[in-house]
PDB file of C-alpha atoms in Angstrom:
ATOM      1  CA  MET A   1      88.662 109.688 109.597  1.00 63.00           C
ATOM      2  CA  SER A   2      92.349 110.004 108.757  1.00 85.00           C
ATOM      3  CA  LEU A   3      93.285 110.969 112.330  1.00 88.00           C
ATOM      4  CA  ALA A   4      91.181 108.164 113.785  1.00 88.00           C
ATOM      5  CA  MET A   5      92.708 105.735 111.298  1.00 91.00           C
ATOM      6  CA  ARG A   6      96.228 106.672 112.333  1.00 91.00           C
ATOM      7  CA  PHE A   7      95.345 106.390 116.029  1.00 91.00           C
ATOM      8  CA  TRP A   8      93.760 102.934 115.776  1.00 91.00           C
ATOM      9  CA  THR A   9      96.532 101.705 113.504  1.00 92.00           C
ATOM     10  CA  LEU A  10      99.006 102.637 116.228  1.00 92.00           C
ATOM     11  CA  VAL A  11      96.887 100.782 118.795  1.00 90.00           C
ATOM     12  CA  VAL A  12      96.841  97.610 116.703  1.00 91.00           C
ATOM     13  CA  ASN A  13     100.548  98.009 116.007  1.00 92.00           C
ATOM     14  CA  ALA A  14     101.201  98.162 119.748  1.00 94.00           C
ATOM     15  CA  LEU A  15      99.151  95.007 120.282  1.00 92.00           C
ATOM     16  CA  CYS A  16     101.310  93.304 117.654  1.00 92.00           C
ATOM     17  CA  ILE A  17     104.584  94.061 119.486  1.00 93.00           C
ATOM     18  CA  PRO A  18     104.998  90.395 120.515  1.00 92.00           C
ATOM     19  CA  MET A  19     104.722  89.395 116.845  1.00 90.00           C
ATOM     20  CA  HIS A  20     107.194  92.108 115.844  1.00 91.00           C
ATOM     21  CA  ILE A  21     109.657  90.681 118.380  1.00 92.00           C
ATOM     22  CA  ILE A  22     109.098  87.112 117.177  1.00 89.00           C
ATOM     23  CA  LYS A  23     109.787  88.206 113.608  1.00 89.00           C
ATOM     24  CA  ALA A  24     112.903  90.178 114.641  1.00 90.00           C
ATOM     25  CA  LEU A  25     114.249  87.061 116.362  1.00 87.00           C
ATOM     26  CA  GLY A  26     113.712  85.011 113.205  1.00 86.00           C
ATOM     27  CA  LEU A  27     111.109  82.774 114.827  1.00 80.00           C
ATOM     28  CA  TYR A  28     108.290  83.789 112.485  1.00 84.00           C
ATOM     29  CA  GLU A  29     109.840  81.602 109.764  1.00 82.00           C
ATOM     30  CA  GLY A  30     108.265  78.606 111.490  1.00 82.00           C
ATOM     31  CA  TYR A  31     104.856  79.893 110.376  1.00 83.00           C
ATOM     32  CA  LYS A  32     105.862  79.209 106.771  1.00 83.00           C
ATOM     33  CA  ARG A  33     105.705  75.489 107.543  1.00 85.00           C
ATOM     34  CA  VAL A  34     102.054  75.628 108.596  1.00 85.00           C
ATOM     35  CA  PHE A  35     100.886  78.451 106.301  1.00 86.00           C
ATOM     36  CA  PRO A  36     100.330  76.038 103.354  1.00 85.00           C
ATOM     37  CA  ILE A  37      97.756  74.173 105.478  1.00 85.00           C
ATOM     38  CA  PHE A  38      95.749  77.372 105.994  1.00 85.00           C
ATOM     39  CA  LEU A  39      96.177  78.506 102.402  1.00 88.00           C
ATOM     40  CA  GLN A  40      94.907  75.234 101.009  1.00 87.00           C
ATOM     41  CA  ARG A  41      91.629  75.652 102.896  1.00 88.00           C
ATOM     42  CA  ILE A  42      91.384  79.324 101.996  1.00 90.00           C
ATOM     43  CA  SER A  43      92.075  78.543  98.320  1.00 92.00           C
ATOM     44  CA  ILE A  44      89.253  76.001  98.147  1.00 91.00           C
ATOM     45  CA  ASN A  45      86.772  78.565  99.459  1.00 92.00           C
ATOM     46  CA  TYR A  46      88.215  81.318  97.253  1.00 94.00           C
ATOM     47  CA  ASN A  47      87.871  79.163  94.130  1.00 94.00           C
ATOM     48  CA  LYS A  48      84.245  78.390  94.947  1.00 94.00           C
ATOM     49  CA  LYS A  49      83.345  82.061  95.273  1.00 95.00           C
ATOM     50  CA  MET A  50      85.563  83.318  92.437  1.00 96.00           C
ATOM     51  CA  HIS A  51      85.161  80.395  90.062  1.00 96.00           C
ATOM     52  CA  ASP A  52      83.280  82.311  87.382  1.00 96.00           C
ATOM     53  CA  LYS A  53      85.709  85.244  87.501  1.00 96.00           C
ATOM     54  CA  LYS A  54      88.714  82.949  87.226  1.00 97.00           C
ATOM     55  CA  ALA A  55      87.158  80.968  84.386  1.00 96.00           C
ATOM     56  CA  GLU A  56      86.387  84.198  82.538  1.00 96.00           C
ATOM     57  CA  LEU A  57      89.917  85.546  83.069  1.00 97.00           C
ATOM     58  CA  PHE A  58      91.763  82.392  82.001  1.00 97.00           C
ATOM     59  CA  ARG A  59      89.498  81.611  79.056  1.00 95.00           C
ATOM     60  CA  SER A  60      91.772  83.640  76.760  1.00 95.00           C
ATOM     61  CA  LEU A  61      95.052  82.012  77.859  1.00 97.00           C
ATOM     62  CA  SER A  62      95.295  79.854  74.739  1.00 94.00           C
ATOM     63  CA  GLU A  63      95.236  82.943  72.531  1.00 95.00           C
ATOM     64  CA  PHE A  64      98.806  83.654  73.584  1.00 97.00           C
ATOM     65  CA  ALA A  65     100.280  80.315  72.501  1.00 95.00           C
ATOM     66  CA  LYS A  66     102.585  80.378  69.486  1.00 92.00           C
ATOM     67  CA  PRO A  67     100.902  79.099  66.295  1.00 90.00           C
ATOM     68  CA  GLY A  68     100.956  75.307  66.247  1.00 89.00           C
ATOM     69  CA  LYS A  69     102.530  75.108  69.726  1.00 92.00           C
ATOM     70  CA  LYS A  70     101.223  74.345  73.199  1.00 93.00           C
ATOM     71  CA  LEU A  71     101.032  77.188  75.692  1.00 96.00           C
ATOM     72  CA  THR A  72     104.008  77.626  78.032  1.00 97.00           C
ATOM     73  CA  LEU A  73     102.939  79.224  81.309  1.00 97.00           C
ATOM     74  CA  LEU A  74     104.805  80.297  84.422  1.00 97.00           C
ATOM     75  CA  GLU A  75     102.917  80.936  87.641  1.00 97.00           C
ATOM     76  CA  ILE A  76     104.445  83.252  90.234  1.00 97.00           C
ATOM     77  CA  GLY A  77     103.550  82.198  93.785  1.00 94.00           C
ATOM     78  CA  CYS A  78     101.741  79.048  92.706  1.00 92.00           C
ATOM     79  CA  GLY A  79     100.923  78.115  96.317  1.00 90.00           C
ATOM     80  CA  THR A  80      98.819  74.945  96.430  1.00 92.00           C
ATOM     81  CA  GLY A  81      98.068  74.936  92.689  1.00 94.00           C
ATOM     82  CA  ALA A  82      94.605  76.450  93.002  1.00 94.00           C
ATOM     83  CA  ASN A  83      94.723  77.815  89.434  1.00 97.00           C
ATOM     84  CA  PHE A  84      95.625  74.553  87.683  1.00 96.00           C
ATOM     85  CA  GLU A  85      92.043  73.539  86.943  1.00 96.00           C
ATOM     86  CA  PHE A  86      91.573  76.683  84.850  1.00 97.00           C
ATOM     87  CA  TYR A  87      94.564  76.156  82.547  1.00 97.00           C
ATOM     88  CA  PRO A  88      94.019  74.770  79.007  1.00 96.00           C
ATOM     89  CA  PRO A  89      94.750  71.079  78.267  1.00 95.00           C
ATOM     90  CA  GLY A  90      98.339  70.353  77.255  1.00 93.00           C
ATOM     91  CA  CYS A  91      99.619  73.588  78.743  1.00 95.00           C
ATOM     92  CA  LYS A  92     103.202  73.340  80.053  1.00 96.00           C
ATOM     93  CA  VAL A  93     103.374  74.820  83.551  1.00 96.00           C
ATOM     94  CA  ILE A  94     106.408  76.136  85.403  1.00 95.00           C
ATOM     95  CA  CYS A  95     105.659  76.665  89.096  1.00 93.00           C
ATOM     96  CA  THR A  96     107.499  79.140  91.306  1.00 94.00           C
ATOM     97  CA  ASP A  97     107.045  79.942  94.976  1.00 93.00           C
ATOM     98  CA  PRO A  98     109.418  81.178  97.683  1.00 92.00           C
ATOM     99  CA  ASN A  99     107.957  78.692 100.185  1.00 91.00           C
ATOM    100  CA  PRO A 100     109.283  75.145  99.583  1.00 90.00           C
ATOM    101  CA  HIS A 101     106.686  73.710 101.975  1.00 89.00           C
ATOM    102  CA  PHE A 102     104.005  73.973  99.278  1.00 89.00           C
ATOM    103  CA  LYS A 103     105.600  71.082  97.375  1.00 88.00           C
ATOM    104  CA  LYS A 104     103.422  68.273  98.739  1.00 86.00           C
ATOM    105  CA  TYR A 105     100.240  70.261  98.039  1.00 89.00           C
ATOM    106  CA  LEU A 106     101.466  70.984  94.526  1.00 90.00           C
ATOM    107  CA  ASP A 107     102.102  67.280  93.943  1.00 91.00           C
ATOM    108  CA  LYS A 108      98.503  66.541  94.929  1.00 91.00           C
ATOM    109  CA  SER A 109      97.147  69.282  92.647  1.00 92.00           C
ATOM    110  CA  MET A 110      99.282  68.027  89.768  1.00 92.00           C
ATOM    111  CA  LYS A 111      97.822  64.521  90.101  1.00 93.00           C
ATOM    112  CA  GLN A 112      94.305  65.962  90.155  1.00 94.00           C
ATOM    113  CA  ASN A 113      94.993  68.074  87.053  1.00 95.00           C
ATOM    114  CA  ASP A 114      96.655  65.628  84.690  1.00 92.00           C
ATOM    115  CA  HIS A 115      95.446  67.597  81.663  1.00 95.00           C
ATOM    116  CA  LEU A 116      98.572  69.731  82.159  1.00 95.00           C
ATOM    117  CA  THR A 117     102.288  69.092  81.671  1.00 93.00           C
ATOM    118  CA  TYR A 118     104.401  70.165  84.625  1.00 92.00           C
ATOM    119  CA  ASP A 119     107.887  71.357  83.778  1.00 90.00           C
ATOM    120  CA  GLN A 120     109.409  72.163  87.162  1.00 87.00           C
ATOM    121  CA  PHE A 121     108.872  73.695  90.599  1.00 91.00           C
ATOM    122  CA  VAL A 122     111.331  76.520  91.270  1.00 89.00           C
ATOM    123  CA  VAL A 123     111.770  77.806  94.809  1.00 91.00           C
ATOM    124  CA  ALA A 124     112.147  81.503  94.052  1.00 91.00           C
ATOM    125  CA  SER A 125     110.660  84.852  94.970  1.00 92.00           C
ATOM    126  CA  GLY A 126     108.826  86.908  92.382  1.00 91.00           C
ATOM    127  CA  GLU A 127     111.594  89.490  92.556  1.00 94.00           C
ATOM    128  CA  ASP A 128     114.317  87.039  91.525  1.00 92.00           C
ATOM    129  CA  MET A 129     113.553  84.279  89.024  1.00 93.00           C
ATOM    130  CA  ALA A 130     117.052  84.199  87.560  1.00 91.00           C
ATOM    131  CA  SER A 131     116.816  80.474  86.787  1.00 90.00           C
ATOM    132  CA  VAL A 132     114.098  81.228  84.198  1.00 92.00           C
ATOM    133  CA  GLU A 133     115.444  82.369  80.829  1.00 93.00           C
ATOM    134  CA  ASP A 134     114.587  85.655  79.146  1.00 95.00           C
ATOM    135  CA  GLU A 135     111.549  85.611  76.827  1.00 95.00           C
ATOM    136  CA  SER A 136     110.972  81.899  77.490  1.00 94.00           C
ATOM    137  CA  VAL A 137     107.241  81.729  78.283  1.00 97.00           C
ATOM    138  CA  ASP A 138     103.993  82.737  76.600  1.00 98.00           C
ATOM    139  CA  VAL A 139     102.112  83.653  79.761  1.00 98.00           C
ATOM    140  CA  VAL A 140     102.883  84.601  83.345  1.00 98.00           C
ATOM    141  CA  VAL A 141     100.094  84.167  85.897  1.00 98.00           C
ATOM    142  CA  CYS A 142      99.987  85.956  89.241  1.00 97.00           C
ATOM    143  CA  THR A 143      96.966  85.701  91.553  1.00 97.00           C
ATOM    144  CA  LEU A 144      96.862  86.944  95.151  1.00 96.00           C
ATOM    145  CA  VAL A 145     100.643  87.335  95.107  1.00 96.00           C
ATOM    146  CA  LEU A 146     101.479  91.003  94.463  1.00 97.00           C
ATOM    147  CA  CYS A 147      99.998  91.774  97.877  1.00 96.00           C
ATOM    148  CA  SER A 148     102.844  89.938  99.596  1.00 94.00           C
ATOM    149  CA  VAL A 149     105.965  90.366  97.466  1.00 96.00           C
ATOM    150  CA  GLU A 150     108.498  92.786  98.937  1.00 94.00           C
ATOM    151  CA  ASP A 151     109.027  94.711  95.688  1.00 96.00           C
ATOM    152  CA  VAL A 152     106.091  94.907  93.263  1.00 97.00           C
ATOM    153  CA  PRO A 153     107.908  96.849  90.485  1.00 97.00           C
ATOM    154  CA  GLN A 154     110.798  94.373  90.519  1.00 97.00           C
ATOM    155  CA  THR A 155     108.396  91.422  90.362  1.00 97.00           C
ATOM    156  CA  LEU A 156     106.701  92.974  87.336  1.00 97.00           C
ATOM    157  CA  ARG A 157     110.097  93.598  85.722  1.00 97.00           C
ATOM    158  CA  GLU A 158     110.930  89.916  86.171  1.00 97.00           C
ATOM    159  CA  ALA A 159     107.578  88.913  84.647  1.00 97.00           C
ATOM    160  CA  HIS A 160     108.227  91.263  81.721  1.00 97.00           C
ATOM    161  CA  ARG A 161     111.725  89.818  81.257  1.00 97.00           C
ATOM    162  CA  ILE A 162     110.685  86.172  81.024  1.00 97.00           C
ATOM    163  CA  LEU A 163     107.685  86.834  78.764  1.00 97.00           C
ATOM    164  CA  ARG A 164     108.244  86.505  75.033  1.00 96.00           C
ATOM    165  CA  GLN A 165     107.283  89.461  72.877  1.00 97.00           C
ATOM    166  CA  GLY A 166     103.517  89.376  72.509  1.00 96.00           C
ATOM    167  CA  GLY A 167     103.099  87.275  75.650  1.00 97.00           C
ATOM    168  CA  ALA A 168     100.785  88.271  78.482  1.00 98.00           C
ATOM    169  CA  PHE A 169     100.794  88.758  82.242  1.00 98.00           C
ATOM    170  CA  PHE A 170      97.499  87.591  83.799  1.00 98.00           C
ATOM    171  CA  PHE A 171      96.549  88.836  87.257  1.00 98.00           C
ATOM    172  CA  MET A 172      93.818  88.722  89.899  1.00 98.00           C
ATOM    173  CA  GLU A 173      94.731  90.632  93.041  1.00 98.00           C
ATOM    174  CA  HIS A 174      93.007  92.133  96.048  1.00 97.00           C
ATOM    175  CA  VAL A 175      93.801  95.821  96.482  1.00 98.00           C
ATOM    176  CA  VAL A 176      93.229  98.805  98.743  1.00 98.00           C
ATOM    177  CA  ALA A 177      89.653 100.109  98.861  1.00 97.00           C
ATOM    178  CA  ASP A 178      88.449 103.564  97.937  1.00 96.00           C
ATOM    179  CA  PRO A 179      89.577 106.090 100.610  1.00 94.00           C
ATOM    180  CA  SER A 180      85.992 107.181 101.248  1.00 93.00           C
ATOM    181  CA  THR A 181      84.953 103.726 102.497  1.00 95.00           C
ATOM    182  CA  TRP A 182      85.051 101.995 105.861  1.00 94.00           C
ATOM    183  CA  VAL A 183      86.805  99.072 104.206  1.00 96.00           C
ATOM    184  CA  HIS A 184      89.736 101.400 103.499  1.00 96.00           C
ATOM    185  CA  PHE A 185      89.697 102.462 107.154  1.00 96.00           C
ATOM    186  CA  PHE A 186      89.793  98.918 108.522  1.00 96.00           C
ATOM    187  CA  GLN A 187      92.321  97.741 105.930  1.00 97.00           C
ATOM    188  CA  HIS A 188      94.801 100.251 107.352  1.00 96.00           C
ATOM    189  CA  VAL A 189      93.861  99.772 111.002  1.00 96.00           C
ATOM    190  CA  LEU A 190      94.124  95.978 110.888  1.00 96.00           C
ATOM    191  CA  GLN A 191      97.108  95.812 108.540  1.00 97.00           C
ATOM    192  CA  PRO A 192      99.759  95.269 111.280  1.00 95.00           C
ATOM    193  CA  ALA A 193      97.986  92.080 112.395  1.00 95.00           C
ATOM    194  CA  TRP A 194      96.913  91.086 108.894  1.00 95.00           C
ATOM    195  CA  TYR A 195     100.567  91.065 107.812  1.00 94.00           C
ATOM    196  CA  TYR A 196     101.344  88.161 110.141  1.00 92.00           C
ATOM    197  CA  PHE A 197      98.153  86.230 109.464  1.00 88.00           C
ATOM    198  CA  GLY A 198      98.722  86.453 105.706  1.00 89.00           C
ATOM    199  CA  ASP A 199     102.465  85.665 105.687  1.00 88.00           C
ATOM    200  CA  GLY A 200     103.465  89.166 104.627  1.00 91.00           C
ATOM    201  CA  CYS A 201     100.209  90.098 102.886  1.00 95.00           C
ATOM    202  CA  GLU A 202      99.432  93.823 102.606  1.00 96.00           C
ATOM    203  CA  ALA A 203      95.790  94.776 102.119  1.00 96.00           C
ATOM    204  CA  THR A 204      96.646  98.435 101.520  1.00 97.00           C
ATOM    205  CA  ARG A 205      98.387  98.283  98.130  1.00 97.00           C
ATOM    206  CA  ALA A 206      97.168 100.198  95.082  1.00 97.00           C
ATOM    207  CA  THR A 207      98.574  97.475  92.835  1.00 98.00           C
ATOM    208  CA  TRP A 208      96.946  98.793  89.668  1.00 98.00           C
ATOM    209  CA  LYS A 209      99.293 101.802  89.748  1.00 97.00           C
ATOM    210  CA  TYR A 210     102.330  99.534  89.517  1.00 97.00           C
ATOM    211  CA  LEU A 211     100.785  97.706  86.555  1.00 98.00           C
ATOM    212  CA  GLU A 212     100.104 100.991  84.794  1.00 97.00           C
ATOM    213  CA  GLU A 213     103.775 101.920  85.144  1.00 96.00           C
ATOM    214  CA  ALA A 214     105.263  98.499  84.291  1.00 96.00           C
ATOM    215  CA  GLY A 215     105.939  99.201  80.608  1.00 93.00           C
ATOM    216  CA  PHE A 216     103.498  96.752  79.019  1.00 97.00           C
ATOM    217  CA  SER A 217     102.250  97.664  75.547  1.00 96.00           C
ATOM    218  CA  GLU A 218      98.616  96.979  76.467  1.00 97.00           C
ATOM    219  CA  LEU A 219      96.795  96.742  79.791  1.00 97.00           C
ATOM    220  CA  LYS A 220      93.277  95.409  80.241  1.00 97.00           C
ATOM    221  CA  LEU A 221      92.302  95.945  83.880  1.00 97.00           C
ATOM    222  CA  ARG A 222      89.002  95.995  85.728  1.00 97.00           C
ATOM    223  CA  HIS A 223      88.128  96.827  89.332  1.00 97.00           C
ATOM    224  CA  ILE A 224      85.611  94.429  90.840  1.00 97.00           C
ATOM    225  CA  GLN A 225      84.085  93.702  94.234  1.00 96.00           C
ATOM    226  CA  ALA A 226      84.451  90.097  95.345  1.00 94.00           C
ATOM    227  CA  GLN A 227      82.091  88.500  97.858  1.00 90.00           C
ATOM    228  CA  LEU A 228      84.755  87.515 100.369  1.00 93.00           C
ATOM    229  CA  MET A 229      85.998  88.774 103.704  1.00 91.00           C
ATOM    230  CA  PHE A 230      85.578  92.574 103.621  1.00 94.00           C
ATOM    231  CA  MET A 231      89.347  93.173 103.915  1.00 95.00           C
ATOM    232  CA  ILE A 232      89.978  91.640 100.496  1.00 96.00           C
ATOM    233  CA  ASN A 233      86.769  92.377  98.619  1.00 97.00           C
ATOM    234  CA  PRO A 234      88.260  95.102  96.367  1.00 98.00           C
ATOM    235  CA  HIS A 235      89.981  93.308  93.455  1.00 98.00           C
ATOM    236  CA  ILE A 236      91.610  94.038  90.143  1.00 98.00           C
ATOM    237  CA  ILE A 237      91.504  91.503  87.341  1.00 98.00           C
ATOM    238  CA  GLY A 238      92.866  91.393  83.810  1.00 98.00           C
ATOM    239  CA  TYR A 239      96.014  90.971  81.755  1.00 98.00           C
ATOM    240  CA  ALA A 240      98.865  93.004  80.293  1.00 98.00           C
ATOM    241  CA  VAL A 241     100.579  92.311  76.959  1.00 98.00           C
ATOM    242  CA  LYS A 242     104.317  92.677  76.442  1.00 96.00           C
TER     243      LYS A 242
END
C-alpha cells in the first residue's frame, strides 16, 4: 500500500500544479477573505456532531481558575468563535487568529455569548504571540488549529510560555489515522488538494507526539473517532498541565 500511496499522492500533486502556481504567485491569499464564510458553516455542523465531546472536555475549565478569581482564557485560532458557548460564565477571553477577516464573525459570536467577557482580538499566528505576556492566562484552548500551524512545537512553546504555573492547555484536534487503515491511505493521497481547501490544513500530522514532547508536567490525552468526514475522523482530545 505504501508504493500505491506514493504513486497516487504524486498524481494528486500533479493535478494541484495550478494551485501550487497560484500560491507561488501570492494569489492564494485572496482565499483567506472567503475562508471564514466556509469555516462558519463547517463549525456549525462540527459543533452539532461534537457537542457532547466539547462539553465534556470544557467542563473542567473552571478548575484552573485562581481561587476567588474568574478564569482567564486565551484561544489560539479562535476562528468564528465556535467554542464560546462552552466557556464558563464570567470567563475573560483573549482571542487570537492570524486571519483578520474573522473579526465580523467573532463580533456576532460575542453578542450571542454575552455570558463571557472579551478582552481583545489579537491578529497573530500560534507561533508568535509576543503581545501576550508570560504566564498571564489560566487556560489556553486550541481546537482544530495544530493541523494548520506551520510549526507545531513552536506553537506549543508559546502556549506553555503564556500559561501560568498550574494552568492548562486544552485541545481537540484531528490527526493522522492508523497506518493500517484506508483512511491513512486517503489522508496522504488527498493531502495536496486538502491543503488548499483547508487553508493550510494537514490531515497527516501525528499531533499527539508533539504534545508528548512539549514539556508539560501532566498530559491527559485520548484518541477518539469522530463521526465526520472520513479524512478528519481520527481525533485526539484532552488537556496538558504546565
